[in-house]
Amino acid sequence: MNKLIQKLNDFNELVMFKHSIFSLPFIFIAMVVAANGWFGFKLLILGIFAALTARNFAMGFNRFMDRDIDALNPRTINRPNVDGRISDTQMFLFVMANALGFIAVAYFVNALALYLSIPILIIIGSYSYFKRFSYLAHVILGISLGLAPIAGVVAVSETIPFWAIFLSIGVMFWVAGFDLLYSLQDIEVDKELGLHSIPSKFGVEKTMQISKIFHALTVIFWLLFVIISDSSYFAYVAVILSALMLSYEHYLVNKDFKKIDKAFFTVNGYLGIIFFVLIVLDNIFF
């Protein structure tokens, strides 16, 4: 039993399970808006499983493909995919199981979800390759998480309305923007290993400027989402608070690079939760 618990902890560390907090709120935001409120226990359960299997696939595949790179980076050298705690075979089986699990969940959601399941897996898996030849890998990561609201609205309505597209584009710029800040930690390693990233190509100052632009676009697209979805007061408050929290994130990083983790995990984690709660309140009261 102890060995099983330890292995589960190793896989938890491998995929950084706590980072699910970034995508889950926006899946359910889209579902709440699409359903004009409660969307039912069935879709709640399927939505959770879809989000977790998709993310486990993406992170597992990334760790599998990056095990050679991670072994050369002091920040990642102790990850389970590098230090032998999880074998290549175990990672491969984990990735395949989650891919099949995601497709199976999509089957039980609706036909459009099933049709989109494999293209979604291809997109979220492609991030692992882009850093090898393009500094736009940050945007690909943003697109990967930006698919979460699309998946949510498809689950409820089997359509993709315009407001969902704006919400997703906002998520894309949000994720790409904070990934730029997070990537500042690896700027020297990326240069040494010949990996492509915006920090290694443009430097720290320009990277932070690009991140600010991405987050300004985030706020604009989330505002468009609120307007087009005909949401009300709480939704506008969500956008305003998001703008303030993103500003605080940049303040933390500008003040001290050692606070990148705090900016990345804490601020962005709370942002998604607060946004979700306010959208729920908006649908309850208006």
PDB file of C-alpha atoms in Angstrom:
ATOM      1  CA  MET A   1       0.000   0.000   0.000  1.00  0.00           C
ATOM      2  CA  ASN A   2       2.824   2.395   0.840  1.00  0.00           C
ATOM      3  CA  LYS A   3       4.409   1.745  -2.553  1.00  0.00           C
ATOM      4  CA  LEU A   4       1.087   2.474  -4.273  1.00  0.00           C
ATOM      5  CA  ILE A   5       0.651   5.730  -2.373  1.00  0.00           C
ATOM      6  CA  GLN A   6       4.219   6.740  -3.208  1.00  0.00           C
ATOM      7  CA  LYS A   7       3.654   5.954  -6.900  1.00  0.00           C
ATOM      8  CA  LEU A   8       0.477   8.049  -6.911  1.00  0.00           C
ATOM      9  CA  ASN A   9       2.410  10.903  -5.317  1.00  0.00           C
ATOM     10  CA  ASP A  10       5.064  10.558  -8.011  1.00  0.00           C
ATOM     11  CA  PHE A  11       2.447  10.830 -10.770  1.00  0.00           C
ATOM     12  CA  ASN A  12       0.876  13.769  -8.943  1.00  0.00           C
ATOM     13  CA  GLU A  13       4.266  15.483  -8.988  1.00  0.00           C
ATOM     14  CA  LEU A  14       4.784  14.488 -12.631  1.00  0.00           C
ATOM     15  CA  VAL A  15       1.655  16.236 -13.914  1.00  0.00           C
ATOM     16  CA  MET A  16       1.552  18.935 -11.196  1.00  0.00           C
ATOM     17  CA  PHE A  17      -2.063  18.139 -10.429  1.00  0.00           C
ATOM     18  CA  LYS A  18      -2.622  21.371  -8.500  1.00  0.00           C
ATOM     19  CA  HIS A  19      -2.227  23.317 -11.760  1.00  0.00           C
ATOM     20  CA  SER A  20      -5.659  22.028 -12.813  1.00  0.00           C
ATOM     21  CA  ILE A  21      -6.906  25.127 -11.030  1.00  0.00           C
ATOM     22  CA  PHE A  22      -6.033  27.123 -14.167  1.00  0.00           C
ATOM     23  CA  SER A  23      -8.357  25.316 -16.595  1.00  0.00           C
ATOM     24  CA  LEU A  24     -11.208  23.935 -14.472  1.00  0.00           C
ATOM     25  CA  PRO A  25     -12.856  27.285 -13.564  1.00  0.00           C
ATOM     26  CA  PHE A  26     -13.090  28.383 -17.198  1.00  0.00           C
ATOM     27  CA  ILE A  27     -14.628  25.120 -18.343  1.00  0.00           C
ATOM     28  CA  PHE A  28     -17.386  25.620 -15.786  1.00  0.00           C
ATOM     29  CA  ILE A  29     -17.714  29.332 -16.518  1.00  0.00           C
ATOM     30  CA  ALA A  30     -18.569  28.420 -20.109  1.00  0.00           C
ATOM     31  CA  MET A  31     -20.956  25.690 -18.947  1.00  0.00           C
ATOM     32  CA  VAL A  32     -22.769  28.008 -16.520  1.00  0.00           C
ATOM     33  CA  VAL A  33     -23.210  30.719 -19.147  1.00  0.00           C
ATOM     34  CA  ALA A  34     -24.285  28.238 -21.840  1.00  0.00           C
ATOM     35  CA  ALA A  35     -26.863  26.666 -19.532  1.00  0.00           C
ATOM     36  CA  ASN A  36     -27.955  29.990 -18.032  1.00  0.00           C
ATOM     37  CA  GLY A  37     -27.239  28.457 -14.639  1.00  0.00           C
ATOM     38  CA  TRP A  38     -26.993  24.880 -13.384  1.00  0.00           C
ATOM     39  CA  PHE A  39     -26.074  22.367 -16.078  1.00  0.00           C
ATOM     40  CA  GLY A  40     -26.699  19.145 -14.141  1.00  0.00           C
ATOM     41  CA  PHE A  41     -24.677  16.576 -12.211  1.00  0.00           C
ATOM     42  CA  LYS A  42     -23.984  14.440 -15.270  1.00  0.00           C
ATOM     43  CA  LEU A  43     -22.153  17.224 -17.093  1.00  0.00           C
ATOM     44  CA  LEU A  44     -20.444  18.267 -13.863  1.00  0.00           C
ATOM     45  CA  ILE A  45     -18.902  14.822 -13.458  1.00  0.00           C
ATOM     46  CA  LEU A  46     -18.097  14.453 -17.166  1.00  0.00           C
ATOM     47  CA  GLY A  47     -16.616  17.962 -17.234  1.00  0.00           C
ATOM     48  CA  ILE A  48     -14.288  17.192 -14.334  1.00  0.00           C
ATOM     49  CA  PHE A  49     -13.148  13.925 -15.904  1.00  0.00           C
ATOM     50  CA  ALA A  50     -12.663  15.569 -19.303  1.00  0.00           C
ATOM     51  CA  ALA A  51     -10.554  18.354 -17.825  1.00  0.00           C
ATOM     52  CA  LEU A  52      -8.417  16.013 -15.744  1.00  0.00           C
ATOM     53  CA  THR A  53      -7.797  13.420 -18.454  1.00  0.00           C
ATOM     54  CA  ALA A  54      -6.975  16.084 -21.051  1.00  0.00           C
ATOM     55  CA  ARG A  55      -4.583  17.839 -18.712  1.00  0.00           C
ATOM     56  CA  ASN A  56      -2.980  14.601 -17.522  1.00  0.00           C
ATOM     57  CA  PHE A  57      -2.455  13.618 -21.153  1.00  0.00           C
ATOM     58  CA  ALA A  58      -0.897  16.986 -22.026  1.00  0.00           C
ATOM     59  CA  MET A  59       1.390  17.128 -18.987  1.00  0.00           C
ATOM     60  CA  GLY A  60       2.320  13.453 -19.172  1.00  0.00           C
ATOM     61  CA  PHE A  61       3.150  13.724 -22.869  1.00  0.00           C
ATOM     62  CA  ASN A  62       5.177  16.869 -22.218  1.00  0.00           C
ATOM     63  CA  ARG A  63       7.167  15.195 -19.452  1.00  0.00           C
ATOM     64  CA  PHE A  64       7.706  12.110 -21.630  1.00  0.00           C
ATOM     65  CA  MET A  65       8.984  14.144 -24.578  1.00  0.00           C
ATOM     66  CA  ASP A  66      11.041  16.538 -22.419  1.00  0.00           C
ATOM     67  CA  ARG A  67      12.798  14.003 -20.205  1.00  0.00           C
ATOM     68  CA  ASP A  68      16.115  14.618 -21.999  1.00  0.00           C
ATOM     69  CA  ILE A  69      15.753  18.391 -21.684  1.00  0.00           C
ATOM     70  CA  ASP A  70      14.593  18.259 -18.062  1.00  0.00           C
ATOM     71  CA  ALA A  71      17.674  16.210 -17.198  1.00  0.00           C
ATOM     72  CA  LEU A  72      19.868  19.167 -18.246  1.00  0.00           C
ATOM     73  CA  ASN A  73      17.925  21.873 -16.392  1.00  0.00           C
ATOM     74  CA  PRO A  74      18.829  22.394 -12.701  1.00  0.00           C
ATOM     75  CA  ARG A  75      15.221  23.482 -11.999  1.00  0.00           C
ATOM     76  CA  THR A  76      13.718  20.251 -13.367  1.00  0.00           C
ATOM     77  CA  ILE A  77      16.418  17.654 -12.750  1.00  0.00           C
ATOM     78  CA  ASN A  78      14.570  16.188  -9.754  1.00  0.00           C
ATOM     79  CA  ARG A  79      11.305  15.583 -11.587  1.00  0.00           C
ATOM     80  CA  PRO A  80       9.964  11.982 -11.559  1.00  0.00           C
ATOM     81  CA  ASN A  81      10.448  11.664 -15.330  1.00  0.00           C
ATOM     82  CA  VAL A  82      14.167  12.350 -14.882  1.00  0.00           C
ATOM     83  CA  ASP A  83      15.255  10.753 -11.609  1.00  0.00           C
ATOM     84  CA  GLY A  84      13.829   7.304 -12.388  1.00  0.00           C
ATOM     85  CA  ARG A  85      10.841   7.298 -10.059  1.00  0.00           C
ATOM     86  CA  ILE A  86       8.568   6.875 -13.101  1.00  0.00           C
ATOM     87  CA  SER A  87       9.850   4.792 -16.008  1.00  0.00           C
ATOM     88  CA  ASP A  88       9.395   5.616 -19.683  1.00  0.00           C
ATOM     89  CA  THR A  89       6.973   2.699 -20.006  1.00  0.00           C
ATOM     90  CA  GLN A  90       4.886   3.898 -17.073  1.00  0.00           C
ATOM     91  CA  MET A  91       4.736   7.413 -18.522  1.00  0.00           C
ATOM     92  CA  PHE A  92       3.723   6.107 -21.936  1.00  0.00           C
ATOM     93  CA  LEU A  93       0.936   3.968 -20.454  1.00  0.00           C
ATOM     94  CA  PHE A  94      -0.213   6.913 -18.334  1.00  0.00           C
ATOM     95  CA  VAL A  95      -0.389   9.156 -21.401  1.00  0.00           C
ATOM     96  CA  MET A  96      -2.284   6.588 -23.460  1.00  0.00           C
ATOM     97  CA  ALA A  97      -4.742   5.815 -20.642  1.00  0.00           C
ATOM     98  CA  ASN A  98      -5.621   9.492 -20.245  1.00  0.00           C
ATOM     99  CA  ALA A  99      -5.960  10.012 -24.006  1.00  0.00           C
ATOM    100  CA  LEU A 100      -8.384   7.091 -24.242  1.00  0.00           C
ATOM    101  CA  GLY A 101     -10.149   8.288 -21.109  1.00  0.00           C
ATOM    102  CA  PHE A 102     -10.669  11.746 -22.628  1.00  0.00           C
ATOM    103  CA  ILE A 103     -12.103  10.269 -25.834  1.00  0.00           C
ATOM    104  CA  ALA A 104     -14.391   7.994 -23.799  1.00  0.00           C
ATOM    105  CA  VAL A 105     -15.689  10.926 -21.759  1.00  0.00           C
ATOM    106  CA  ALA A 106     -16.299  12.910 -24.966  1.00  0.00           C
ATOM    107  CA  TYR A 107     -18.330   9.972 -26.302  1.00  0.00           C
ATOM    108  CA  PHE A 108     -20.687  10.194 -23.336  1.00  0.00           C
ATOM    109  CA  VAL A 109     -21.035  13.983 -23.663  1.00  0.00           C
ATOM    110  CA  ASN A 110     -22.315  14.398 -27.224  1.00  0.00           C
ATOM    111  CA  ALA A 111     -21.399  13.824 -30.891  1.00  0.00           C
ATOM    112  CA  LEU A 112     -19.622  17.167 -31.411  1.00  0.00           C
ATOM    113  CA  ALA A 113     -17.501  16.603 -28.311  1.00  0.00           C
ATOM    114  CA  LEU A 114     -16.472  13.213 -29.664  1.00  0.00           C
ATOM    115  CA  TYR A 115     -15.584  14.636 -33.103  1.00  0.00           C
ATOM    116  CA  LEU A 116     -13.438  17.318 -31.475  1.00  0.00           C
ATOM    117  CA  SER A 117     -11.715  15.046 -28.953  1.00  0.00           C
ATOM    118  CA  ILE A 118      -8.842  13.821 -31.148  1.00  0.00           C
ATOM    119  CA  PRO A 119      -8.063  17.266 -32.685  1.00  0.00           C
ATOM    120  CA  ILE A 120      -7.997  18.683 -29.145  1.00  0.00           C
ATOM    121  CA  LEU A 121      -5.538  15.991 -28.034  1.00  0.00           C
ATOM    122  CA  ILE A 122      -3.308  16.759 -31.027  1.00  0.00           C
ATOM    123  CA  ILE A 123      -3.294  20.479 -30.209  1.00  0.00           C
ATOM    124  CA  ILE A 124      -2.586  20.117 -26.500  1.00  0.00           C
ATOM    125  CA  GLY A 125       0.126  17.561 -27.222  1.00  0.00           C
ATOM    126  CA  SER A 126       1.857  19.735 -29.826  1.00  0.00           C
ATOM    127  CA  TYR A 127       3.156  22.173 -27.214  1.00  0.00           C
ATOM    128  CA  SER A 128       5.963  19.744 -26.388  1.00  0.00           C
ATOM    129  CA  TYR A 129       7.376  20.068 -29.914  1.00  0.00           C
ATOM    130  CA  PHE A 130       7.063  23.797 -30.528  1.00  0.00           C
ATOM    131  CA  LYS A 131       9.840  24.873 -28.154  1.00  0.00           C
ATOM    132  CA  ARG A 132      12.223  22.901 -30.348  1.00  0.00           C
ATOM    133  CA  PHE A 133      11.669  25.093 -33.402  1.00  0.00           C
ATOM    134  CA  SER A 134       9.488  28.115 -32.540  1.00  0.00           C
ATOM    135  CA  TYR A 135       9.385  30.713 -29.783  1.00  0.00           C
ATOM    136  CA  LEU A 136       5.580  30.743 -30.190  1.00  0.00           C
ATOM    137  CA  ALA A 137       5.354  27.721 -27.885  1.00  0.00           C
ATOM    138  CA  HIS A 138       3.895  30.027 -25.209  1.00  0.00           C
ATOM    139  CA  VAL A 139       0.976  30.817 -27.493  1.00  0.00           C
ATOM    140  CA  ILE A 140       0.429  27.119 -28.214  1.00  0.00           C
ATOM    141  CA  LEU A 141       0.209  26.505 -24.468  1.00  0.00           C
ATOM    142  CA  GLY A 142      -2.304  29.352 -24.290  1.00  0.00           C
ATOM    143  CA  ILE A 143      -4.368  27.833 -27.089  1.00  0.00           C
ATOM    144  CA  SER A 144      -4.294  24.474 -25.294  1.00  0.00           C
ATOM    145  CA  LEU A 145      -5.852  25.885 -22.125  1.00  0.00           C
ATOM    146  CA  GLY A 146      -8.008  28.226 -24.196  1.00  0.00           C
ATOM    147  CA  LEU A 147      -9.803  25.160 -25.534  1.00  0.00           C
ATOM    148  CA  ALA A 148     -11.238  24.554 -22.058  1.00  0.00           C
ATOM    149  CA  PRO A 149     -14.159  27.024 -22.397  1.00  0.00           C
ATOM    150  CA  ILE A 150     -14.864  25.716 -25.909  1.00  0.00           C
ATOM    151  CA  ALA A 151     -15.089  22.197 -24.504  1.00  0.00           C
ATOM    152  CA  GLY A 152     -17.397  23.432 -21.761  1.00  0.00           C
ATOM    153  CA  VAL A 153     -19.874  25.152 -24.049  1.00  0.00           C
ATOM    154  CA  VAL A 154     -19.850  22.239 -26.518  1.00  0.00           C
ATOM    155  CA  ALA A 155     -20.751  19.901 -23.655  1.00  0.00           C
ATOM    156  CA  VAL A 156     -23.824  21.963 -22.784  1.00  0.00           C
ATOM    157  CA  SER A 157     -25.133  23.268 -26.107  1.00  0.00           C
ATOM    158  CA  GLU A 158     -23.268  21.277 -28.793  1.00  0.00           C
ATOM    159  CA  THR A 159     -22.489  24.606 -30.464  1.00  0.00           C
ATOM    160  CA  ILE A 160     -19.705  27.217 -30.268  1.00  0.00           C
ATOM    161  CA  PRO A 161     -21.234  30.703 -29.824  1.00  0.00           C
ATOM    162  CA  PHE A 162     -19.226  33.895 -30.319  1.00  0.00           C
ATOM    163  CA  TRP A 163     -19.056  34.709 -26.627  1.00  0.00           C
ATOM    164  CA  ALA A 164     -17.303  31.372 -25.990  1.00  0.00           C
ATOM    165  CA  ILE A 165     -14.690  32.219 -28.633  1.00  0.00           C
ATOM    166  CA  PHE A 166     -13.933  35.552 -26.947  1.00  0.00           C
ATOM    167  CA  LEU A 167     -13.738  33.875 -23.546  1.00  0.00           C
ATOM    168  CA  SER A 168     -11.320  31.293 -24.977  1.00  0.00           C
ATOM    169  CA  ILE A 169      -9.130  33.888 -26.683  1.00  0.00           C
ATOM    170  CA  GLY A 170      -8.944  35.712 -23.359  1.00  0.00           C
ATOM    171  CA  VAL A 171      -7.819  32.510 -21.655  1.00  0.00           C
ATOM    172  CA  MET A 172      -5.255  31.972 -24.413  1.00  0.00           C
ATOM    173  CA  PHE A 173      -3.627  35.380 -23.847  1.00  0.00           C
ATOM    174  CA  TRP A 174      -3.909  34.985 -20.076  1.00  0.00           C
ATOM    175  CA  VAL A 175      -2.038  31.682 -20.068  1.00  0.00           C
ATOM    176  CA  ALA A 176       0.511  32.764 -22.685  1.00  0.00           C
ATOM    177  CA  GLY A 177       1.147  35.936 -20.687  1.00  0.00           C
ATOM    178  CA  PHE A 178       1.843  34.239 -17.383  1.00  0.00           C
ATOM    179  CA  ASP A 179       3.826  31.461 -19.095  1.00  0.00           C
ATOM    180  CA  LEU A 180       6.159  34.161 -20.429  1.00  0.00           C
ATOM    181  CA  LEU A 181       6.807  35.305 -16.868  1.00  0.00           C
ATOM    182  CA  TYR A 182       7.308  31.736 -15.677  1.00  0.00           C
ATOM    183  CA  SER A 183       9.726  31.059 -18.548  1.00  0.00           C
ATOM    184  CA  LEU A 184      12.017  33.833 -17.369  1.00  0.00           C
ATOM    185  CA  GLN A 185      13.393  31.277 -14.895  1.00  0.00           C
ATOM    186  CA  ASP A 186      14.791  29.193 -17.771  1.00  0.00           C
ATOM    187  CA  ILE A 187      16.129  31.924 -20.011  1.00  0.00           C
ATOM    188  CA  GLU A 188      19.795  30.919 -19.664  1.00  0.00           C
ATOM    189  CA  VAL A 189      19.080  27.186 -19.925  1.00  0.00           C
ATOM    190  CA  ASP A 190      16.996  27.741 -23.061  1.00  0.00           C
ATOM    191  CA  LYS A 191      19.914  29.601 -24.644  1.00  0.00           C
ATOM    192  CA  GLU A 192      22.401  26.897 -23.698  1.00  0.00           C
ATOM    193  CA  LEU A 193      20.223  24.062 -25.004  1.00  0.00           C
ATOM    194  CA  GLY A 194      19.140  25.892 -28.148  1.00  0.00           C
ATOM    195  CA  LEU A 195      15.469  25.860 -27.151  1.00  0.00           C
ATOM    196  CA  HIS A 196      13.125  28.480 -28.550  1.00  0.00           C
ATOM    197  CA  SER A 197      11.303  30.830 -26.211  1.00  0.00           C
ATOM    198  CA  ILE A 198      10.364  34.480 -26.202  1.00  0.00           C
ATOM    199  CA  PRO A 199      12.631  35.212 -23.184  1.00  0.00           C
ATOM    200  CA  SER A 200      15.679  33.584 -24.832  1.00  0.00           C
ATOM    201  CA  LYS A 201      15.005  35.374 -28.133  1.00  0.00           C
ATOM    202  CA  PHE A 202      13.975  38.861 -26.972  1.00  0.00           C
ATOM    203  CA  GLY A 203      15.387  39.172 -23.456  1.00  0.00           C
ATOM    204  CA  VAL A 204      13.842  39.917 -20.081  1.00  0.00           C
ATOM    205  CA  GLU A 205      12.596  43.477 -20.631  1.00  0.00           C
ATOM    206  CA  LYS A 206      10.850  42.805 -23.949  1.00  0.00           C
ATOM    207  CA  THR A 207       9.389  39.562 -22.606  1.00  0.00           C
ATOM    208  CA  MET A 208       7.787  41.433 -19.725  1.00  0.00           C
ATOM    209  CA  GLN A 209       6.417  44.017 -22.149  1.00  0.00           C
ATOM    210  CA  ILE A 210       4.943  41.286 -24.359  1.00  0.00           C
ATOM    211  CA  SER A 211       3.418  39.642 -21.285  1.00  0.00           C
ATOM    212  CA  LYS A 212       1.774  42.937 -20.336  1.00  0.00           C
ATOM    213  CA  ILE A 213       0.354  43.275 -23.856  1.00  0.00           C
ATOM    214  CA  PHE A 214      -0.985  39.717 -23.711  1.00  0.00           C
ATOM    215  CA  HIS A 215      -2.677  40.415 -20.388  1.00  0.00           C
ATOM    216  CA  ALA A 216      -4.146  43.675 -21.653  1.00  0.00           C
ATOM    217  CA  LEU A 217      -5.640  41.663 -24.520  1.00  0.00           C
ATOM    218  CA  THR A 218      -6.903  39.157 -21.963  1.00  0.00           C
ATOM    219  CA  VAL A 219      -8.948  41.825 -20.235  1.00  0.00           C
ATOM    220  CA  ILE A 220     -10.264  43.168 -23.555  1.00  0.00           C
ATOM    221  CA  PHE A 221     -11.443  39.748 -24.763  1.00  0.00           C
ATOM    222  CA  TRP A 222     -12.994  38.878 -21.409  1.00  0.00           C
ATOM    223  CA  LEU A 223     -14.827  42.197 -21.531  1.00  0.00           C
ATOM    224  CA  LEU A 224     -16.106  41.301 -25.007  1.00  0.00           C
ATOM    225  CA  PHE A 225     -17.201  37.926 -23.632  1.00  0.00           C
ATOM    226  CA  VAL A 226     -19.225  39.640 -20.907  1.00  0.00           C
ATOM    227  CA  ILE A 227     -20.830  42.076 -23.363  1.00  0.00           C
ATOM    228  CA  ILE A 228     -21.702  39.527 -26.054  1.00  0.00           C
ATOM    229  CA  SER A 229     -22.989  36.932 -23.568  1.00  0.00           C
ATOM    230  CA  ASP A 230     -25.307  39.631 -22.173  1.00  0.00           C
ATOM    231  CA  SER A 231     -23.969  39.088 -18.677  1.00  0.00           C
ATOM    232  CA  SER A 232     -24.541  41.591 -15.897  1.00  0.00           C
ATOM    233  CA  TYR A 233     -22.922  43.396 -12.970  1.00  0.00           C
ATOM    234  CA  PHE A 234     -21.049  40.531 -11.319  1.00  0.00           C
ATOM    235  CA  ALA A 235     -19.464  39.557 -14.636  1.00  0.00           C
ATOM    236  CA  TYR A 236     -18.150  43.093 -15.126  1.00  0.00           C
ATOM    237  CA  VAL A 237     -16.747  42.987 -11.598  1.00  0.00           C
ATOM    238  CA  ALA A 238     -14.995  39.727 -12.562  1.00  0.00           C
ATOM    239  CA  VAL A 239     -13.269  41.468 -15.466  1.00  0.00           C
ATOM    240  CA  ILE A 240     -12.264  44.456 -13.321  1.00  0.00           C
ATOM    241  CA  LEU A 241     -10.835  42.219 -10.586  1.00  0.00           C
ATOM    242  CA  SER A 242      -8.996  40.169 -13.208  1.00  0.00           C
ATOM    243  CA  ALA A 243      -7.359  43.324 -14.535  1.00  0.00           C
ATOM    244  CA  LEU A 244      -6.304  44.305 -11.020  1.00  0.00           C
ATOM    245  CA  MET A 245      -4.935  40.850 -10.238  1.00  0.00           C
ATOM    246  CA  LEU A 246      -2.966  40.689 -13.466  1.00  0.00           C
ATOM    247  CA  SER A 247      -1.530  44.118 -12.697  1.00  0.00           C
ATOM    248  CA  TYR A 248      -0.526  42.852  -9.258  1.00  0.00           C
ATOM    249  CA  GLU A 249       1.101  39.820 -10.872  1.00  0.00           C
ATOM    250  CA  HIS A 250       3.295  42.062 -12.989  1.00  0.00           C
ATOM    251  CA  TYR A 251       4.051  44.230  -9.965  1.00  0.00           C
ATOM    252  CA  LEU A 252       5.332  41.171  -8.085  1.00  0.00           C
ATOM    253  CA  VAL A 253       7.565  40.030 -10.937  1.00  0.00           C
ATOM    254  CA  ASN A 254       8.881  43.535 -11.613  1.00  0.00           C
ATOM    255  CA  LYS A 255       9.721  43.930  -7.936  1.00  0.00           C
ATOM    256  CA  ASP A 256      11.468  40.603  -7.442  1.00  0.00           C
ATOM    257  CA  PHE A 257      12.096  37.746  -9.900  1.00  0.00           C
ATOM    258  CA  LYS A 258      12.139  35.364  -6.946  1.00  0.00           C
ATOM    259  CA  LYS A 259       8.398  35.946  -6.635  1.00  0.00           C
ATOM    260  CA  ILE A 260       7.619  34.450 -10.044  1.00  0.00           C
ATOM    261  CA  ASP A 261       6.232  31.310  -8.404  1.00  0.00           C
ATOM    262  CA  LYS A 262       3.923  33.393  -6.198  1.00  0.00           C
ATOM    263  CA  ALA A 263       2.740  35.372  -9.201  1.00  0.00           C
ATOM    264  CA  PHE A 264       2.281  32.226 -11.282  1.00  0.00           C
ATOM    265  CA  PHE A 265       0.532  29.928  -8.817  1.00  0.00           C
ATOM    266  CA  THR A 266      -1.178  32.108  -6.238  1.00  0.00           C
ATOM    267  CA  VAL A 267      -2.421  35.085  -8.236  1.00  0.00           C
ATOM    268  CA  ASN A 268      -3.534  33.126 -11.307  1.00  0.00           C
ATOM    269  CA  GLY A 269      -5.094  30.381  -9.199  1.00  0.00           C
ATOM    270  CA  TYR A 270      -7.254  32.844  -7.295  1.00  0.00           C
ATOM    271  CA  LEU A 271      -8.088  34.729 -10.497  1.00  0.00           C
ATOM    272  CA  GLY A 272      -9.809  31.705 -12.058  1.00  0.00           C
ATOM    273  CA  ILE A 273     -11.723  30.850  -8.883  1.00  0.00           C
ATOM    274  CA  ILE A 274     -12.926  34.426  -8.294  1.00  0.00           C
ATOM    275  CA  PHE A 275     -13.957  34.789 -11.944  1.00  0.00           C
ATOM    276  CA  PHE A 276     -15.964  31.554 -11.701  1.00  0.00           C
ATOM    277  CA  VAL A 277     -17.689  32.517  -8.438  1.00  0.00           C
ATOM    278  CA  LEU A 278     -18.706  35.910  -9.818  1.00  0.00           C
ATOM    279  CA  ILE A 279     -20.112  34.376 -13.014  1.00  0.00           C
ATOM    280  CA  VAL A 280     -22.145  31.952 -10.892  1.00  0.00           C
ATOM    281  CA  LEU A 281     -23.465  34.867  -8.817  1.00  0.00           C
ATOM    282  CA  ASP A 282     -24.277  36.747 -12.013  1.00  0.00           C
ATOM    283  CA  ASN A 283     -26.407  33.857 -13.229  1.00  0.00           C
ATOM    284  CA  ILE A 284     -28.120  33.481  -9.866  1.00  0.00           C
ATOM    285  CA  PHE A 285     -29.122  37.104  -9.422  1.00  0.00           C
ATOM    286  CA  PHE A 286     -29.555  38.385 -13.000  1.00  0.00           C
TER     287      PHE A 286
END
